[in-house]
mmCIF file with all atom_site columns, C-alpha atoms in Angstrom:
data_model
loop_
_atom_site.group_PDB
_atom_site.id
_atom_site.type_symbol
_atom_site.label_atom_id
_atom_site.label_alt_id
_atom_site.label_comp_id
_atom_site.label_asym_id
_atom_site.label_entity_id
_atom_site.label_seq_id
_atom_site.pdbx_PDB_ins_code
_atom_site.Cartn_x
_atom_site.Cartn_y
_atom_site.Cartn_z
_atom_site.occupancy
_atom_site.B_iso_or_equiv
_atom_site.pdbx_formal_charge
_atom_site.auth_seq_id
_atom_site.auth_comp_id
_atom_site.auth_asym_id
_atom_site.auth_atom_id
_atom_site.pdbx_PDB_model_num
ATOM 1   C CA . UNK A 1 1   ? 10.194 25.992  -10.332 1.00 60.00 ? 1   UNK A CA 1
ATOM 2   C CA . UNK A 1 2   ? 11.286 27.666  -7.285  1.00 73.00 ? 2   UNK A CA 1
ATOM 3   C CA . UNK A 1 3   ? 10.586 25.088  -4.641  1.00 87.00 ? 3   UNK A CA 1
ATOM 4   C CA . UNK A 1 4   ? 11.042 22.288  -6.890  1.00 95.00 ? 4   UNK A CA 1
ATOM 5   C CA . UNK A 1 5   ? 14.711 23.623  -7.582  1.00 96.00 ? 5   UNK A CA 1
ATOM 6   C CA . UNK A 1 6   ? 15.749 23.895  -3.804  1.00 97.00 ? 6   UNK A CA 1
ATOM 7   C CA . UNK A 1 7   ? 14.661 19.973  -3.709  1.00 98.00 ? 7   UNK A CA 1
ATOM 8   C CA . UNK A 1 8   ? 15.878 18.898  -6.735  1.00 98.00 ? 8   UNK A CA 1
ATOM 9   C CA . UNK A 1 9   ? 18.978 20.528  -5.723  1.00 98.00 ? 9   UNK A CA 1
ATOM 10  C CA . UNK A 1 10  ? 19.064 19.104  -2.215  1.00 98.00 ? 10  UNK A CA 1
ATOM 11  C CA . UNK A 1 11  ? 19.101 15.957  -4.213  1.00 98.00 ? 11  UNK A CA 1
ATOM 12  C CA . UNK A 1 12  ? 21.946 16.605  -6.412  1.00 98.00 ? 12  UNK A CA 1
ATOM 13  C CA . UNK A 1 13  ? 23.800 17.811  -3.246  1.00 98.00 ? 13  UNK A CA 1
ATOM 14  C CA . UNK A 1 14  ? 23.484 14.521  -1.775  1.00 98.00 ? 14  UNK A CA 1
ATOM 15  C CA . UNK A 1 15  ? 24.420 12.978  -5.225  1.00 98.00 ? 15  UNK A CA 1
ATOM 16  C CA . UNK A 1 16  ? 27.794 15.057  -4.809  1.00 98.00 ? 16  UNK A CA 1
ATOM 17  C CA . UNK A 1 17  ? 28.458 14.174  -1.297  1.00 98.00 ? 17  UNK A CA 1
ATOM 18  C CA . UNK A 1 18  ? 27.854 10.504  -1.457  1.00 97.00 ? 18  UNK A CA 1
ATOM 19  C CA . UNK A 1 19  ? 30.232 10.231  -4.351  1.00 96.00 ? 19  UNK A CA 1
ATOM 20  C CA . UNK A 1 20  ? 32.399 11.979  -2.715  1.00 97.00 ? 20  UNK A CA 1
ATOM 21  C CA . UNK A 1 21  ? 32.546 10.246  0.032   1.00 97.00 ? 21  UNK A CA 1
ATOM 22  C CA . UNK A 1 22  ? 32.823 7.114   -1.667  1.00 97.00 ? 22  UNK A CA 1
ATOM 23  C CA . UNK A 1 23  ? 28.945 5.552   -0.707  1.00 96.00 ? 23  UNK A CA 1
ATOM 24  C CA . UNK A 1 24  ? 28.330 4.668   -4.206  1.00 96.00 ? 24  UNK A CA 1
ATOM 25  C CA . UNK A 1 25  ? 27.246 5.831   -7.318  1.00 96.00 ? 25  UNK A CA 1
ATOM 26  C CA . UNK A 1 26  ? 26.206 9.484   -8.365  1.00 98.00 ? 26  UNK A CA 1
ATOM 27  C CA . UNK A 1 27  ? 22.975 9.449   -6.841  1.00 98.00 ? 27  UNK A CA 1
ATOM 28  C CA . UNK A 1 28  ? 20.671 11.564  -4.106  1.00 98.00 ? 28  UNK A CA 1
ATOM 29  C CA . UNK A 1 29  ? 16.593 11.531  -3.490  1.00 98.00 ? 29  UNK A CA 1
ATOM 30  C CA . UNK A 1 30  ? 14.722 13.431  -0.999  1.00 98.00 ? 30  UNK A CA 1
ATOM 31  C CA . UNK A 1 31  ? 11.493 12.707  0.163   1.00 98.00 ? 31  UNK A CA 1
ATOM 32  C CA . UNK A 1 32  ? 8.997  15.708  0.821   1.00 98.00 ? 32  UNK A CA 1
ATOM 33  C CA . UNK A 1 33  ? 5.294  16.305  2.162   1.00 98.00 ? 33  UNK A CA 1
ATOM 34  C CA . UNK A 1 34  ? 4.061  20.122  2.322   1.00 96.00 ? 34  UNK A CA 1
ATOM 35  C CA . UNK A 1 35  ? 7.267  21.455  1.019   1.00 96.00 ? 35  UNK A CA 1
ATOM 36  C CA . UNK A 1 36  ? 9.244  19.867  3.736   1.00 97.00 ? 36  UNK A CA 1
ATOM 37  C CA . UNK A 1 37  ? 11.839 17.705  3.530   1.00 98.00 ? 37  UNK A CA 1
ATOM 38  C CA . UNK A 1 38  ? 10.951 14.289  5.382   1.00 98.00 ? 38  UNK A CA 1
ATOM 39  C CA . UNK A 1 39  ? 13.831 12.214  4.631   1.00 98.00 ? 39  UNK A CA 1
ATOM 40  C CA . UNK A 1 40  ? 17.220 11.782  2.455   1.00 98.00 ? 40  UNK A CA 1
ATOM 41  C CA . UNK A 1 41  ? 19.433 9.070   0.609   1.00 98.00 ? 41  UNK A CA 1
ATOM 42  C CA . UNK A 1 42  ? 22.280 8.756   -0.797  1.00 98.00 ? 42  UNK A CA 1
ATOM 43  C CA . UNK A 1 43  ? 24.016 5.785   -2.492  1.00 98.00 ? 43  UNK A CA 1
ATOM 44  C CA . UNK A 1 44  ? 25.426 3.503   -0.562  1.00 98.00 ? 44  UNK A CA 1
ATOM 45  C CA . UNK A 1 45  ? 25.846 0.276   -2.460  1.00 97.00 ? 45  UNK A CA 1
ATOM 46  C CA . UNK A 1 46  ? 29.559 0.085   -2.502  1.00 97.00 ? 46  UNK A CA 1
ATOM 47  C CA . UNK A 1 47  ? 29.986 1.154   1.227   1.00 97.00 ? 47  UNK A CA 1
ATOM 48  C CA . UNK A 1 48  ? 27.422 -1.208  2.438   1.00 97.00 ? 48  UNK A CA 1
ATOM 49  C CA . UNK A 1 49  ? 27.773 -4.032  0.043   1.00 98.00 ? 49  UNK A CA 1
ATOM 50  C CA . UNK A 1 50  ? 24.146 -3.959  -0.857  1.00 98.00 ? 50  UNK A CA 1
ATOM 51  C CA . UNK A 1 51  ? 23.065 -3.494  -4.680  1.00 96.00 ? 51  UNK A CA 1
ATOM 52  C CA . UNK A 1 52  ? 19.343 -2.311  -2.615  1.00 97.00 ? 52  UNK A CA 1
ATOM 53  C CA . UNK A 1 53  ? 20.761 0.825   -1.229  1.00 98.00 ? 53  UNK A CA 1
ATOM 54  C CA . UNK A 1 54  ? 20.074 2.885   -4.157  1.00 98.00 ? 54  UNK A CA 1
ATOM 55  C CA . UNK A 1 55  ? 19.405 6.536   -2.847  1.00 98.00 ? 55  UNK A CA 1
ATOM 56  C CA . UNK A 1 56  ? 15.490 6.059   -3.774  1.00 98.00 ? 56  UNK A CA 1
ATOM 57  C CA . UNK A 1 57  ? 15.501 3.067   -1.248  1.00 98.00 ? 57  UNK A CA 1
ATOM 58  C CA . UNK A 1 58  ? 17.175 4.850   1.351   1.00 98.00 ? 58  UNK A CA 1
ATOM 59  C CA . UNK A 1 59  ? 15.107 7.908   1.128   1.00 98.00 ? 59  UNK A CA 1
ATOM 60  C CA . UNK A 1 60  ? 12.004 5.342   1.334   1.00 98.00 ? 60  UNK A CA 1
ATOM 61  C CA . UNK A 1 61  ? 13.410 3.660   3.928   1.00 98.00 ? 61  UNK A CA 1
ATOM 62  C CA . UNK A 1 62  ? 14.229 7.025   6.093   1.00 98.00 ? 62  UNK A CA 1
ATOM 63  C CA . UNK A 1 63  ? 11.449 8.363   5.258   1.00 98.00 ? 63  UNK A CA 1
ATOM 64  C CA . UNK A 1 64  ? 8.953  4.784   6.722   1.00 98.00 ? 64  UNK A CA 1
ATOM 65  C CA . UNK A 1 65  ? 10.416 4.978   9.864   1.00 98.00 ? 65  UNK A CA 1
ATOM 66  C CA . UNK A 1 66  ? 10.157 8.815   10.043  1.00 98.00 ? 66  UNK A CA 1
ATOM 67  C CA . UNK A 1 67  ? 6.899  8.451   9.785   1.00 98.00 ? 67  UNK A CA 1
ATOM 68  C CA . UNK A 1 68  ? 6.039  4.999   10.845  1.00 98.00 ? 68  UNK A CA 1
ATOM 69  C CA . UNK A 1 69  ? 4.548  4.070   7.699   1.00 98.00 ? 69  UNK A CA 1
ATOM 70  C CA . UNK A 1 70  ? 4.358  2.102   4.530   1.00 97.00 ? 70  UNK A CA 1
ATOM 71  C CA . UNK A 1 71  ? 2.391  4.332   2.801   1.00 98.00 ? 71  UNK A CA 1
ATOM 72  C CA . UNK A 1 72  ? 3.808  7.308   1.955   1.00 98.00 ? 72  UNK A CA 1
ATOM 73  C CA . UNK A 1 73  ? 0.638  8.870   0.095   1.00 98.00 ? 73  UNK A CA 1
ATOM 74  C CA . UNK A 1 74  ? 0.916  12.401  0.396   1.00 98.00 ? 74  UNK A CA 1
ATOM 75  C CA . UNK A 1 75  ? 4.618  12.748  -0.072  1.00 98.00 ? 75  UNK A CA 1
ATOM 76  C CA . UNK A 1 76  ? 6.984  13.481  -3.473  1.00 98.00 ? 76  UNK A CA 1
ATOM 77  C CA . UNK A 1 77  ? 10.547 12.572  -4.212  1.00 98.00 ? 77  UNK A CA 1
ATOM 78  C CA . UNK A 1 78  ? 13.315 14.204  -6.061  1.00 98.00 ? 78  UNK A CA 1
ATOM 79  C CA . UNK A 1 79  ? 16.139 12.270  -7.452  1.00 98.00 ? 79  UNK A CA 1
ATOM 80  C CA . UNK A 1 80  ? 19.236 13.567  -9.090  1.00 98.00 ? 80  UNK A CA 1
ATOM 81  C CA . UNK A 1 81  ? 18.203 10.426  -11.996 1.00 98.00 ? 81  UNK A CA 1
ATOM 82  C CA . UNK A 1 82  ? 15.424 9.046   -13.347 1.00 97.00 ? 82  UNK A CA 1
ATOM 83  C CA . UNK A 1 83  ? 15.226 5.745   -10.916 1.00 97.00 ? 83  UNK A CA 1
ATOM 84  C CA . UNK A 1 84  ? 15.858 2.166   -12.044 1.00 96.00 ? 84  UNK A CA 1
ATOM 85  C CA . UNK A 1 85  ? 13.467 -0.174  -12.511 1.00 96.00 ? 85  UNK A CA 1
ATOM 86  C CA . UNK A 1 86  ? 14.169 -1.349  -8.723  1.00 97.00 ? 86  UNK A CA 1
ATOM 87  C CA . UNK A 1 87  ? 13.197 2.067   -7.588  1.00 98.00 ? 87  UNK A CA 1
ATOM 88  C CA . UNK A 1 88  ? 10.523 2.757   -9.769  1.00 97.00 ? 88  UNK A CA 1
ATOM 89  C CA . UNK A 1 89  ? 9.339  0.004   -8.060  1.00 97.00 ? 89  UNK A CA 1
ATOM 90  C CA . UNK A 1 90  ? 9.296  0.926   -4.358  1.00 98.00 ? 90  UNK A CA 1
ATOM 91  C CA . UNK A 1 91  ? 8.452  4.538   -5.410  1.00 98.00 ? 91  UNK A CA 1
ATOM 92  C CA . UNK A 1 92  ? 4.902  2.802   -6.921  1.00 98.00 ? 92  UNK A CA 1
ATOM 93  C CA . UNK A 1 93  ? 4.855  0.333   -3.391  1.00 98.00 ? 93  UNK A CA 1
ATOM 94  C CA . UNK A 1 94  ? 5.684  2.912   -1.196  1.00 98.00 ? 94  UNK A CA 1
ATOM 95  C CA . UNK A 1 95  ? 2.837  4.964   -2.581  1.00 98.00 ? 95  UNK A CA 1
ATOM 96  C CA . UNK A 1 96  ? 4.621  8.314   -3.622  1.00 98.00 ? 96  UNK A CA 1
ATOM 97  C CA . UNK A 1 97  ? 2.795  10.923  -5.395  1.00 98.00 ? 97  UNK A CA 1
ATOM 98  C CA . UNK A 1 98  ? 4.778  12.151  -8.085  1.00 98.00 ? 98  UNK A CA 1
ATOM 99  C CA . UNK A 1 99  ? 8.395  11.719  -8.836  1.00 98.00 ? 99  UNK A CA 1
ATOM 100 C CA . UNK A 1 100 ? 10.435 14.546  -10.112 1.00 98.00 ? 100 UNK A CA 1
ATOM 101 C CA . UNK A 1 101 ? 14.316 13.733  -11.563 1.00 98.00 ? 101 UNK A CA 1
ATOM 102 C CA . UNK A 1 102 ? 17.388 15.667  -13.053 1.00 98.00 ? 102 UNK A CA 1
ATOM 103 C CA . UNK A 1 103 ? 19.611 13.064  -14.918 1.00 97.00 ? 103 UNK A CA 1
ATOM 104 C CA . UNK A 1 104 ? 17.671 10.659  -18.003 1.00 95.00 ? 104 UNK A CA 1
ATOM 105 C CA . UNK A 1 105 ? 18.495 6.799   -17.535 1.00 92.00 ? 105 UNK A CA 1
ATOM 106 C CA . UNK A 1 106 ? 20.317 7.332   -20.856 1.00 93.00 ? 106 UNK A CA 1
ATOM 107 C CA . UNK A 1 107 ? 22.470 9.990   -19.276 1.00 95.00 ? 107 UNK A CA 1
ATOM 108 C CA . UNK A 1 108 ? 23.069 7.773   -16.305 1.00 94.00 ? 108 UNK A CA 1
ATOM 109 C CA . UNK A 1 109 ? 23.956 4.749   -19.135 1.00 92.00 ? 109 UNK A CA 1
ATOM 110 C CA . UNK A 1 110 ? 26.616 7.162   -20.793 1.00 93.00 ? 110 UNK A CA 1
ATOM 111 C CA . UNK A 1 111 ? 28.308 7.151   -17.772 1.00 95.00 ? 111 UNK A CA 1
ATOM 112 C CA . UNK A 1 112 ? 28.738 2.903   -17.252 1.00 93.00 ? 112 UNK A CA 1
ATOM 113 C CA . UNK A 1 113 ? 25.056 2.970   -15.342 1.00 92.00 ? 113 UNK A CA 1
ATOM 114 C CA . UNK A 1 114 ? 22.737 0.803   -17.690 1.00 82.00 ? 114 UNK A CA 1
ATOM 115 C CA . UNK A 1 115 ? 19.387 0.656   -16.340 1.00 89.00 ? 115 UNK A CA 1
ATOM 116 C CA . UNK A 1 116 ? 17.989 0.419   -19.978 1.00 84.00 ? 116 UNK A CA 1
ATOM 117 C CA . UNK A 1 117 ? 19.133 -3.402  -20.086 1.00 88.00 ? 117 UNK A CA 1
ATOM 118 C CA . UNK A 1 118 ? 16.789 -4.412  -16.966 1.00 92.00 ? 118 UNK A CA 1
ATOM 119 C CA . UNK A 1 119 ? 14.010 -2.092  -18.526 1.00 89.00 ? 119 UNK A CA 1
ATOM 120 C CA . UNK A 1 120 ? 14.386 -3.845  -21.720 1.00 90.00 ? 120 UNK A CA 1
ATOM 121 C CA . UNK A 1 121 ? 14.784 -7.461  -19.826 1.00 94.00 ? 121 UNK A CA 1
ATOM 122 C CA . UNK A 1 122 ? 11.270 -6.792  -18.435 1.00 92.00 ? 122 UNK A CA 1
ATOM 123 C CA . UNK A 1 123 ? 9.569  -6.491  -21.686 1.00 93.00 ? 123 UNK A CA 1
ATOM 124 C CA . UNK A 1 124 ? 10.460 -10.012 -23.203 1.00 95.00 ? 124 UNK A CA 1
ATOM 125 C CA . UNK A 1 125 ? 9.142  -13.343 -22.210 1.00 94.00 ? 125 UNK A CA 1
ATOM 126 C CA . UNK A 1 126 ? 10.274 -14.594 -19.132 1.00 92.00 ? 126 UNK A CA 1
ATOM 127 C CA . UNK A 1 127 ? 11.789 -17.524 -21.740 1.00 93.00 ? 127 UNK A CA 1
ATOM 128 C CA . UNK A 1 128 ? 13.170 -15.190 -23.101 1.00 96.00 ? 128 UNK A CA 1
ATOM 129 C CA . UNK A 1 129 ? 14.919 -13.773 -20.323 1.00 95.00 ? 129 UNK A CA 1
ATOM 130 C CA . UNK A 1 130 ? 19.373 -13.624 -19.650 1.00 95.00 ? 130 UNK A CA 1
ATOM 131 C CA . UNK A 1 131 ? 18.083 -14.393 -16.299 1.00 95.00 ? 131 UNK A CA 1
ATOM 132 C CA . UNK A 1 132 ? 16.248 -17.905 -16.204 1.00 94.00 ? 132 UNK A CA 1
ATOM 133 C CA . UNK A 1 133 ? 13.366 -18.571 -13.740 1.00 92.00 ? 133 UNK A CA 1
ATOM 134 C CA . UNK A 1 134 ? 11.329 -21.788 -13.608 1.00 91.00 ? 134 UNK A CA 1
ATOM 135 C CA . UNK A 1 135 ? 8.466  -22.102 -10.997 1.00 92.00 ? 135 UNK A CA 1
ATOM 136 C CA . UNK A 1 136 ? 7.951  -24.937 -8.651  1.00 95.00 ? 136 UNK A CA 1
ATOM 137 C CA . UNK A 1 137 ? 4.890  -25.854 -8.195  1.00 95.00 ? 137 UNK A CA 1
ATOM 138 C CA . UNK A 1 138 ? 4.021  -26.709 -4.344  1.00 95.00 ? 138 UNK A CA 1
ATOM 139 C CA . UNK A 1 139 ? 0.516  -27.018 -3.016  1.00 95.00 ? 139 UNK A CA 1
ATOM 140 C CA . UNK A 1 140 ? 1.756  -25.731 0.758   1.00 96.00 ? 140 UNK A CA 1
ATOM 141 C CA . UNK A 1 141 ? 2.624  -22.686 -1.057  1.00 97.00 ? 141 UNK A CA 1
ATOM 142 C CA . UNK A 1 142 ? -0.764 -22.120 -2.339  1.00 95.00 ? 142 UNK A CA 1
ATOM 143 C CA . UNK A 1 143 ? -2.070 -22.782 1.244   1.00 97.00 ? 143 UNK A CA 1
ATOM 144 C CA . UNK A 1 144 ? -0.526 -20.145 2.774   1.00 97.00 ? 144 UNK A CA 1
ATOM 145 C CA . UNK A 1 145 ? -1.577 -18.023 -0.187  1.00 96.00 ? 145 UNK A CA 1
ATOM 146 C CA . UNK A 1 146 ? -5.592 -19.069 0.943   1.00 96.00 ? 146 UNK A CA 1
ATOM 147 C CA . UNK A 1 147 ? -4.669 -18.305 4.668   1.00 96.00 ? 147 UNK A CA 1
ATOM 148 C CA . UNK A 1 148 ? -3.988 -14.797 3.654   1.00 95.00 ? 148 UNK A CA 1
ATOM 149 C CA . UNK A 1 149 ? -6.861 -14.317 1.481   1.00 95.00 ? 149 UNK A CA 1
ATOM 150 C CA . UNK A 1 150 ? -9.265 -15.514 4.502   1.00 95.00 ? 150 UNK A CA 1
ATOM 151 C CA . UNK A 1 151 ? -7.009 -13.799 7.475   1.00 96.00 ? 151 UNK A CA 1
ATOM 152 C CA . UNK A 1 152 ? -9.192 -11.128 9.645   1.00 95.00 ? 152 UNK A CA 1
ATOM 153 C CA . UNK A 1 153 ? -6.494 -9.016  10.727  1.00 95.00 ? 153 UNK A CA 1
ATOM 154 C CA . UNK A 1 154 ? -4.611 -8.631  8.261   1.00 93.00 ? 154 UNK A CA 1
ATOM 155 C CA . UNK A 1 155 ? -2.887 -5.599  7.253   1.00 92.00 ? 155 UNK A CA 1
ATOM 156 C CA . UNK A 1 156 ? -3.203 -5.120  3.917   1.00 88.00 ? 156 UNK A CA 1
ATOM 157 C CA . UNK A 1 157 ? -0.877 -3.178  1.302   1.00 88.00 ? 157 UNK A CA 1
#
């Protein structure tokens, strides 16, 4: 476990610090590629009035324009919890290898953090649903859709 711990624990550090500081919630990821670290996050939903800036999405985010890249093949992250459904995911967009993580989602919902009802939200029927979505169908939207699709230069991801 020995470099895993001094990660994972980097993580929890930042968990500490961010709470501390009043960021946000309890949490801390660090992003790392041959056992260094490449970025950090803490956080900061509270302090920046953005329900996005979980730490896993800053970490991503710091870690992208470290590297100038949306792909972050190659590279792990350690979070002090198991990420939400929002961060699972940009950990699975973003590419990252393997995900390693302290804190369960049930130990994060015993303390007033209930991922579990957005993981359980995704399983039913979009009918189904506490949050109702109804599609509107527009044939402009599809166009753009078929510009994509036959674009040359496109960058894909």
């Amino acid at each position: 476990m020995g470099t895993h711990k001094k990660f994972l624990e980097r993580a929890i550090e930042l968990s500490l610090a961010g709470m501390n500081n009043n960021s946000g919630g309890p949490f801390g990821a660090v992003i790392v590629r041959d056992d260094e670290i490449i970025a950090e996050g803490n956080n900061q939903v509270t302090s920046k009035n953005d329900p996005t800036m979980h730490a896993e999405i800053v970490a991503i985010r710091n870690a992208c324009k470290k590297l100038e890249t949306f792909d972050l093949s190659g590279c792990k992250i350690y979070t002090s919890c198991e990420p939400c459904p929002m961060c699972l995911g940009a950990i699975y967009w973003a590419r990252l290898d393997k995900i390693y993580y302290a804190n369960t989602r049930e130990d994060a919902a015993k303390i007033g953090f209930d991922d579990d009802f957005i993981y359980k939200e995704l399983d039913l029927p979009k009918d189904d649903r506490s949050l109702k979505v109804e599609q509107l169908i527009d044939p402009k939207a599809k166009e753009v859709f078929k510009k994509w699709e036959e674009k040359e230069n496109k960058i894909k991801y």
